[in-house]
């Protein structure tokens, strides 16, 4: 994987935005593999394709690309709100590629993929309609909130200029595919929130009493649930059965991802 952009592709364009779009899309098309199946490359769709920016012909996974020179913050501006919600409800949303580049050296610094199964409607924020004077008056866009994405949902292909081993990227992707089997957004939401609690503890091995410390936080998210501890235990069992956690006995768990580090 060559981390350099092909700057010659930008010469016909005057707009910096257009230059970066052309160079970053070409780089992904030429250098990036599919993190789901490992196919050596993903293919660029035609410009302005409403489905996604890239497509894997082997496993049919779709990817949307966001590129910027700054570190990605807690929110990402996306397209039409209603369209995004409909895609999520139909399980038709693309995976998200977040590419950060160096604007001087024109090289890739970070490339992170967020698998589609980490998104739920509550992470999509509705923006204010455009002004009546705007060209698309009344159009309603959205922001994607990254705050609700657990650590396992941010898979680095390139991190601080270092190319992550492909086998580890594929393993991390496979480790959370069970989220696609969840019957509804509420069931998935519980798993994601418990995964975030595990992240917040910042330790690979923990006891069940450790995660009980987040009972009040989860109660705030699910005020009608009167059995938070029981629900926590249920989610830990699901994460254990799916191989995301190892159960070591006597109320002790270990993140299975620790084996990859």
mmCIF file of C-alpha atoms in Angstrom:
data_model
loop_
_atom_site.group_PDB
_atom_site.id
_atom_site.type_symbol
_atom_site.label_atom_id
_atom_site.label_comp_id
_atom_site.label_asym_id
_atom_site.label_seq_id
_atom_site.Cartn_x
_atom_site.Cartn_y
_atom_site.Cartn_z
ATOM 1 C CA UNK A 1 0.000 0.000 0.000
ATOM 2 C CA UNK A 2 1.499 3.303 -1.171
ATOM 3 C CA UNK A 3 0.267 6.141 1.058
ATOM 4 C CA UNK A 4 1.014 8.926 -1.450
ATOM 5 C CA UNK A 5 -1.646 10.686 -3.503
ATOM 6 C CA UNK A 6 -1.148 10.988 -7.262
ATOM 7 C CA UNK A 7 -0.892 14.785 -7.438
ATOM 8 C CA UNK A 8 -0.901 14.862 -11.251
ATOM 9 C CA UNK A 9 -4.600 13.933 -11.192
ATOM 10 C CA UNK A 10 -5.413 17.258 -9.525
ATOM 11 C CA UNK A 11 -3.749 19.472 -12.164
ATOM 12 C CA UNK A 12 -6.901 20.026 -14.300
ATOM 13 C CA UNK A 13 -8.836 21.372 -11.292
ATOM 14 C CA UNK A 14 -8.760 24.788 -9.627
ATOM 15 C CA UNK A 15 -10.882 24.037 -6.556
ATOM 16 C CA UNK A 16 -8.953 22.557 -3.626
ATOM 17 C CA UNK A 17 -12.022 20.534 -2.711
ATOM 18 C CA UNK A 18 -12.188 19.036 -6.183
ATOM 19 C CA UNK A 19 -8.472 18.275 -6.170
ATOM 20 C CA UNK A 20 -8.682 16.400 -2.872
ATOM 21 C CA UNK A 21 -11.805 14.542 -3.957
ATOM 22 C CA UNK A 22 -10.143 13.309 -7.137
ATOM 23 C CA UNK A 23 -6.867 12.334 -5.450
ATOM 24 C CA UNK A 24 -8.444 10.646 -2.412
ATOM 25 C CA UNK A 25 -10.972 8.678 -4.453
ATOM 26 C CA UNK A 26 -8.258 7.520 -6.827
ATOM 27 C CA UNK A 27 -6.085 6.493 -3.874
ATOM 28 C CA UNK A 28 -8.844 4.386 -2.298
ATOM 29 C CA UNK A 29 -9.633 2.825 -5.670
ATOM 30 C CA UNK A 30 -5.987 1.955 -6.307
ATOM 31 C CA UNK A 31 -4.659 1.131 -2.846
ATOM 32 C CA UNK A 32 -7.429 -0.031 -0.517
ATOM 33 C CA UNK A 33 -8.615 -3.612 -0.077
ATOM 34 C CA UNK A 34 -12.040 -4.725 1.105
ATOM 35 C CA UNK A 35 -11.905 -5.091 4.915
ATOM 36 C CA UNK A 36 -14.798 -7.518 4.830
ATOM 37 C CA UNK A 37 -13.538 -10.191 2.408
ATOM 38 C CA UNK A 38 -9.944 -9.114 1.768
ATOM 39 C CA UNK A 39 -10.359 -8.579 -1.996
ATOM 40 C CA UNK A 40 -7.231 -6.671 -3.137
ATOM 41 C CA UNK A 41 -9.211 -3.622 -4.176
ATOM 42 C CA UNK A 42 -12.574 -1.921 -4.014
ATOM 43 C CA UNK A 43 -14.029 -0.296 -7.110
ATOM 44 C CA UNK A 44 -15.108 3.290 -7.526
ATOM 45 C CA UNK A 45 -18.702 3.909 -8.515
ATOM 46 C CA UNK A 46 -19.718 6.632 -10.938
ATOM 47 C CA UNK A 47 -19.747 10.167 -9.564
ATOM 48 C CA UNK A 48 -22.831 11.200 -7.585
ATOM 49 C CA UNK A 49 -23.993 7.616 -7.180
ATOM 50 C CA UNK A 50 -26.622 7.754 -4.403
ATOM 51 C CA UNK A 51 -25.746 4.308 -3.078
ATOM 52 C CA UNK A 52 -22.068 4.678 -2.126
ATOM 53 C CA UNK A 53 -18.652 5.766 -3.396
ATOM 54 C CA UNK A 54 -17.043 2.302 -3.606
ATOM 55 C CA UNK A 55 -18.179 -1.264 -4.066
ATOM 56 C CA UNK A 56 -16.618 -4.698 -3.617
ATOM 57 C CA UNK A 57 -17.594 -7.005 -6.476
ATOM 58 C CA UNK A 58 -16.756 -10.104 -4.448
ATOM 59 C CA UNK A 59 -18.776 -9.641 -1.244
ATOM 60 C CA UNK A 60 -21.028 -6.752 -2.391
ATOM 61 C CA UNK A 61 -20.059 -4.484 0.514
ATOM 62 C CA UNK A 62 -20.454 -0.761 -0.166
ATOM 63 C CA UNK A 63 -18.323 2.070 1.198
ATOM 64 C CA UNK A 64 -18.808 5.806 1.552
ATOM 65 C CA UNK A 65 -15.661 7.941 1.719
ATOM 66 C CA UNK A 66 -15.104 11.055 3.837
ATOM 67 C CA UNK A 67 -11.738 12.803 3.442
ATOM 68 C CA UNK A 68 -10.268 15.752 5.323
ATOM 69 C CA UNK A 69 -6.945 17.110 6.505
ATOM 70 C CA UNK A 70 -8.025 17.572 10.124
ATOM 71 C CA UNK A 71 -8.608 14.848 12.680
ATOM 72 C CA UNK A 72 -12.215 13.656 12.540
ATOM 73 C CA UNK A 73 -14.250 14.981 15.452
ATOM 74 C CA UNK A 74 -17.447 13.790 17.093
ATOM 75 C CA UNK A 75 -19.688 14.500 14.097
ATOM 76 C CA UNK A 76 -19.548 14.049 10.338
ATOM 77 C CA UNK A 77 -21.720 15.971 7.902
ATOM 78 C CA UNK A 78 -23.614 13.599 5.623
ATOM 79 C CA UNK A 79 -26.413 13.697 3.072
ATOM 80 C CA UNK A 80 -30.190 13.844 3.288
ATOM 81 C CA UNK A 81 -31.591 12.945 6.715
ATOM 82 C CA UNK A 82 -34.642 11.048 5.467
ATOM 83 C CA UNK A 83 -32.574 9.038 2.978
ATOM 84 C CA UNK A 84 -30.071 8.038 5.666
ATOM 85 C CA UNK A 85 -32.826 6.921 8.059
ATOM 86 C CA UNK A 86 -34.483 4.874 5.325
ATOM 87 C CA UNK A 87 -31.168 3.210 4.486
ATOM 88 C CA UNK A 88 -30.606 2.286 8.130
ATOM 89 C CA UNK A 89 -34.089 0.867 8.527
ATOM 90 C CA UNK A 90 -33.601 -1.165 5.360
ATOM 91 C CA UNK A 91 -30.096 -2.238 6.398
ATOM 92 C CA UNK A 92 -28.919 -0.629 3.184
ATOM 93 C CA UNK A 93 -26.462 1.925 4.542
ATOM 94 C CA UNK A 94 -22.829 1.766 3.371
ATOM 95 C CA UNK A 95 -19.762 1.231 5.510
ATOM 96 C CA UNK A 96 -17.931 4.469 6.262
ATOM 97 C CA UNK A 97 -14.306 5.185 5.312
ATOM 98 C CA UNK A 98 -12.684 8.101 7.155
ATOM 99 C CA UNK A 99 -9.498 9.271 5.450
ATOM 100 C CA UNK A 100 -7.220 11.910 6.981
ATOM 101 C CA UNK A 101 -4.424 13.246 4.786
ATOM 102 C CA UNK A 102 -1.438 15.568 5.073
ATOM 103 C CA UNK A 103 -2.268 18.616 2.870
ATOM 104 C CA UNK A 104 1.404 19.490 2.351
ATOM 105 C CA UNK A 105 2.932 16.102 1.630
ATOM 106 C CA UNK A 106 -0.299 14.746 0.087
ATOM 107 C CA UNK A 107 -0.072 11.425 1.853
ATOM 108 C CA UNK A 108 -2.568 9.402 3.868
ATOM 109 C CA UNK A 109 -2.104 9.706 7.632
ATOM 110 C CA UNK A 110 -5.084 7.728 8.879
ATOM 111 C CA UNK A 111 -7.703 5.523 7.273
ATOM 112 C CA UNK A 112 -10.454 4.149 9.481
ATOM 113 C CA UNK A 113 -13.430 2.051 8.459
ATOM 114 C CA UNK A 114 -16.622 2.017 10.524
ATOM 115 C CA UNK A 115 -18.664 -1.053 9.567
ATOM 116 C CA UNK A 116 -22.295 -0.413 8.698
ATOM 117 C CA UNK A 117 -23.560 -2.558 11.560
ATOM 118 C CA UNK A 118 -22.393 -0.001 14.118
ATOM 119 C CA UNK A 119 -24.898 2.598 12.964
ATOM 120 C CA UNK A 120 -28.368 3.001 14.451
ATOM 121 C CA UNK A 121 -30.955 5.758 13.800
ATOM 122 C CA UNK A 122 -30.207 7.455 17.120
ATOM 123 C CA UNK A 123 -26.698 8.294 15.823
ATOM 124 C CA UNK A 124 -28.167 10.299 12.925
ATOM 125 C CA UNK A 125 -28.834 13.923 13.827
ATOM 126 C CA UNK A 126 -31.341 15.919 11.796
ATOM 127 C CA UNK A 127 -30.054 19.315 10.689
ATOM 128 C CA UNK A 128 -32.108 22.460 10.160
ATOM 129 C CA UNK A 129 -33.772 22.833 6.737
ATOM 130 C CA UNK A 130 -31.948 25.053 4.283
ATOM 131 C CA UNK A 131 -33.067 28.664 4.056
ATOM 132 C CA UNK A 132 -35.920 29.548 1.673
ATOM 133 C CA UNK A 133 -33.332 31.575 -0.231
ATOM 134 C CA UNK A 134 -31.008 28.602 -0.704
ATOM 135 C CA UNK A 135 -30.775 26.787 -4.045
ATOM 136 C CA UNK A 136 -32.198 23.658 -2.378
ATOM 137 C CA UNK A 137 -34.619 25.472 -0.093
ATOM 138 C CA UNK A 138 -36.100 23.250 2.605
ATOM 139 C CA UNK A 139 -33.612 20.410 2.087
ATOM 140 C CA UNK A 140 -32.806 18.632 5.357
ATOM 141 C CA UNK A 141 -29.363 17.132 5.840
ATOM 142 C CA UNK A 142 -27.911 15.149 8.695
ATOM 143 C CA UNK A 143 -24.871 14.667 10.879
ATOM 144 C CA UNK A 144 -23.498 11.267 11.850
ATOM 145 C CA UNK A 145 -22.541 11.216 15.523
ATOM 146 C CA UNK A 146 -19.389 9.191 16.153
ATOM 147 C CA UNK A 147 -19.701 9.434 19.930
ATOM 148 C CA UNK A 148 -21.911 6.356 20.027
ATOM 149 C CA UNK A 149 -19.449 4.176 18.092
ATOM 150 C CA UNK A 150 -17.535 1.752 20.356
ATOM 151 C CA UNK A 151 -13.793 1.284 19.903
ATOM 152 C CA UNK A 152 -14.370 -2.013 18.102
ATOM 153 C CA UNK A 153 -16.285 -0.112 15.437
ATOM 154 C CA UNK A 154 -13.304 2.022 14.454
ATOM 155 C CA UNK A 155 -10.975 -0.255 12.530
ATOM 156 C CA UNK A 156 -7.723 1.326 11.371
ATOM 157 C CA UNK A 157 -6.231 0.320 8.040
ATOM 158 C CA UNK A 158 -3.660 3.112 8.349
ATOM 159 C CA UNK A 159 -2.803 4.624 11.723
ATOM 160 C CA UNK A 160 -0.477 7.607 12.100
ATOM 161 C CA UNK A 161 1.191 6.770 8.799
ATOM 162 C CA UNK A 162 1.600 3.082 9.686
ATOM 163 C CA UNK A 163 -0.107 0.416 7.588
ATOM 164 C CA UNK A 164 -1.902 -2.029 9.877
ATOM 165 C CA UNK A 165 -1.480 -5.757 9.112
ATOM 166 C CA UNK A 166 -4.236 -6.875 6.783
ATOM 167 C CA UNK A 167 -4.929 -10.097 8.696
ATOM 168 C CA UNK A 168 -5.590 -8.088 11.878
ATOM 169 C CA UNK A 169 -7.937 -5.721 10.055
ATOM 170 C CA UNK A 170 -9.939 -8.652 8.670
ATOM 171 C CA UNK A 171 -10.050 -10.324 12.094
ATOM 172 C CA UNK A 172 -11.320 -7.165 13.788
ATOM 173 C CA UNK A 173 -14.011 -6.823 11.118
ATOM 174 C CA UNK A 174 -15.163 -10.414 11.560
ATOM 175 C CA UNK A 175 -15.230 -10.034 15.349
ATOM 176 C CA UNK A 176 -18.285 -7.749 15.235
ATOM 177 C CA UNK A 177 -20.270 -9.144 12.302
ATOM 178 C CA UNK A 178 -22.669 -10.690 14.827
ATOM 179 C CA UNK A 179 -24.201 -7.219 15.226
ATOM 180 C CA UNK A 180 -25.819 -7.675 11.812
ATOM 181 C CA UNK A 181 -27.845 -10.549 13.244
ATOM 182 C CA UNK A 182 -29.628 -8.374 15.805
ATOM 183 C CA UNK A 183 -33.359 -8.339 15.187
ATOM 184 C CA UNK A 184 -33.929 -4.637 15.803
ATOM 185 C CA UNK A 185 -32.195 -1.365 16.607
ATOM 186 C CA UNK A 186 -33.069 -1.590 20.292
ATOM 187 C CA UNK A 187 -31.340 -4.962 20.698
ATOM 188 C CA UNK A 188 -28.312 -3.680 18.790
ATOM 189 C CA UNK A 189 -28.364 -0.453 20.810
ATOM 190 C CA UNK A 190 -28.086 -2.361 24.095
ATOM 191 C CA UNK A 191 -25.072 -4.288 22.847
ATOM 192 C CA UNK A 192 -23.392 -1.141 21.550
ATOM 193 C CA UNK A 193 -23.957 0.714 24.815
ATOM 194 C CA UNK A 194 -22.545 -2.141 26.882
ATOM 195 C CA UNK A 195 -19.554 -2.269 24.518
ATOM 196 C CA UNK A 196 -19.053 1.446 25.157
ATOM 197 C CA UNK A 197 -19.124 0.793 28.906
ATOM 198 C CA UNK A 198 -16.429 -1.835 28.424
ATOM 199 C CA UNK A 199 -14.381 0.731 26.495
ATOM 200 C CA UNK A 200 -14.792 3.264 29.292
ATOM 201 C CA UNK A 201 -13.227 0.872 31.807
ATOM 202 C CA UNK A 202 -10.096 0.891 29.652
ATOM 203 C CA UNK A 203 -8.909 -2.543 30.689
ATOM 204 C CA UNK A 204 -8.836 -5.830 28.850
ATOM 205 C CA UNK A 205 -9.875 -7.979 31.790
ATOM 206 C CA UNK A 206 -12.690 -6.913 34.091
ATOM 207 C CA UNK A 207 -15.183 -8.250 36.611
ATOM 208 C CA UNK A 208 -18.918 -7.945 36.347
ATOM 209 C CA UNK A 209 -18.970 -5.637 39.370
ATOM 210 C CA UNK A 210 -16.815 -3.218 37.366
ATOM 211 C CA UNK A 211 -19.401 -2.813 34.657
ATOM 212 C CA UNK A 212 -22.195 -2.473 37.202
ATOM 213 C CA UNK A 213 -20.707 0.953 37.887
ATOM 214 C CA UNK A 214 -22.412 2.079 34.675
ATOM 215 C CA UNK A 215 -25.880 1.114 35.899
ATOM 216 C CA UNK A 216 -26.941 4.758 36.355
ATOM 217 C CA UNK A 217 -25.698 5.713 32.883
ATOM 218 C CA UNK A 218 -27.636 2.894 31.253
ATOM 219 C CA UNK A 219 -30.686 3.713 33.364
ATOM 220 C CA UNK A 220 -30.610 7.234 31.933
ATOM 221 C CA UNK A 221 -30.661 5.753 28.428
ATOM 222 C CA UNK A 222 -33.386 3.235 29.245
ATOM 223 C CA UNK A 223 -35.511 4.860 31.998
ATOM 224 C CA UNK A 224 -38.379 2.376 31.635
ATOM 225 C CA UNK A 225 -36.141 -0.625 32.307
ATOM 226 C CA UNK A 226 -36.269 -1.659 35.951
ATOM 227 C CA UNK A 227 -33.741 -4.478 35.629
ATOM 228 C CA UNK A 228 -30.557 -2.856 34.393
ATOM 229 C CA UNK A 229 -28.124 -5.267 36.065
ATOM 230 C CA UNK A 230 -29.980 -8.241 34.650
ATOM 231 C CA UNK A 231 -29.874 -6.631 31.209
ATOM 232 C CA UNK A 232 -26.130 -6.015 31.548
ATOM 233 C CA UNK A 233 -25.567 -9.679 32.365
ATOM 234 C CA UNK A 234 -27.667 -10.672 29.370
ATOM 235 C CA UNK A 235 -25.586 -8.508 27.024
ATOM 236 C CA UNK A 236 -22.340 -9.880 28.437
ATOM 237 C CA UNK A 237 -23.605 -13.382 27.738
ATOM 238 C CA UNK A 238 -24.397 -12.428 24.142
ATOM 239 C CA UNK A 239 -20.941 -10.876 23.706
ATOM 240 C CA UNK A 240 -19.403 -14.019 25.207
ATOM 241 C CA UNK A 241 -21.436 -16.377 23.010
ATOM 242 C CA UNK A 242 -20.464 -14.373 19.912
ATOM 243 C CA UNK A 243 -16.769 -14.557 20.781
ATOM 244 C CA UNK A 244 -16.335 -10.859 21.497
ATOM 245 C CA UNK A 245 -15.613 -11.608 25.162
ATOM 246 C CA UNK A 246 -13.943 -14.557 26.865
ATOM 247 C CA UNK A 247 -15.490 -15.700 30.143
ATOM 248 C CA UNK A 248 -12.734 -16.619 32.597
ATOM 249 C CA UNK A 249 -14.979 -17.735 35.445
ATOM 250 C CA UNK A 250 -16.124 -16.175 38.734
ATOM 251 C CA UNK A 251 -17.627 -13.134 37.072
ATOM 252 C CA UNK A 252 -14.449 -12.271 35.171
ATOM 253 C CA UNK A 253 -14.346 -11.391 31.474
ATOM 254 C CA UNK A 254 -11.599 -10.588 28.994
ATOM 255 C CA UNK A 255 -11.947 -8.767 25.695
ATOM 256 C CA UNK A 256 -11.145 -11.275 22.975
ATOM 257 C CA UNK A 257 -9.570 -8.470 20.934
ATOM 258 C CA UNK A 258 -6.690 -8.545 23.418
ATOM 259 C CA UNK A 259 -5.459 -11.650 21.602
ATOM 260 C CA UNK A 260 -4.742 -9.524 18.537
ATOM 261 C CA UNK A 261 -2.590 -7.009 20.394
#
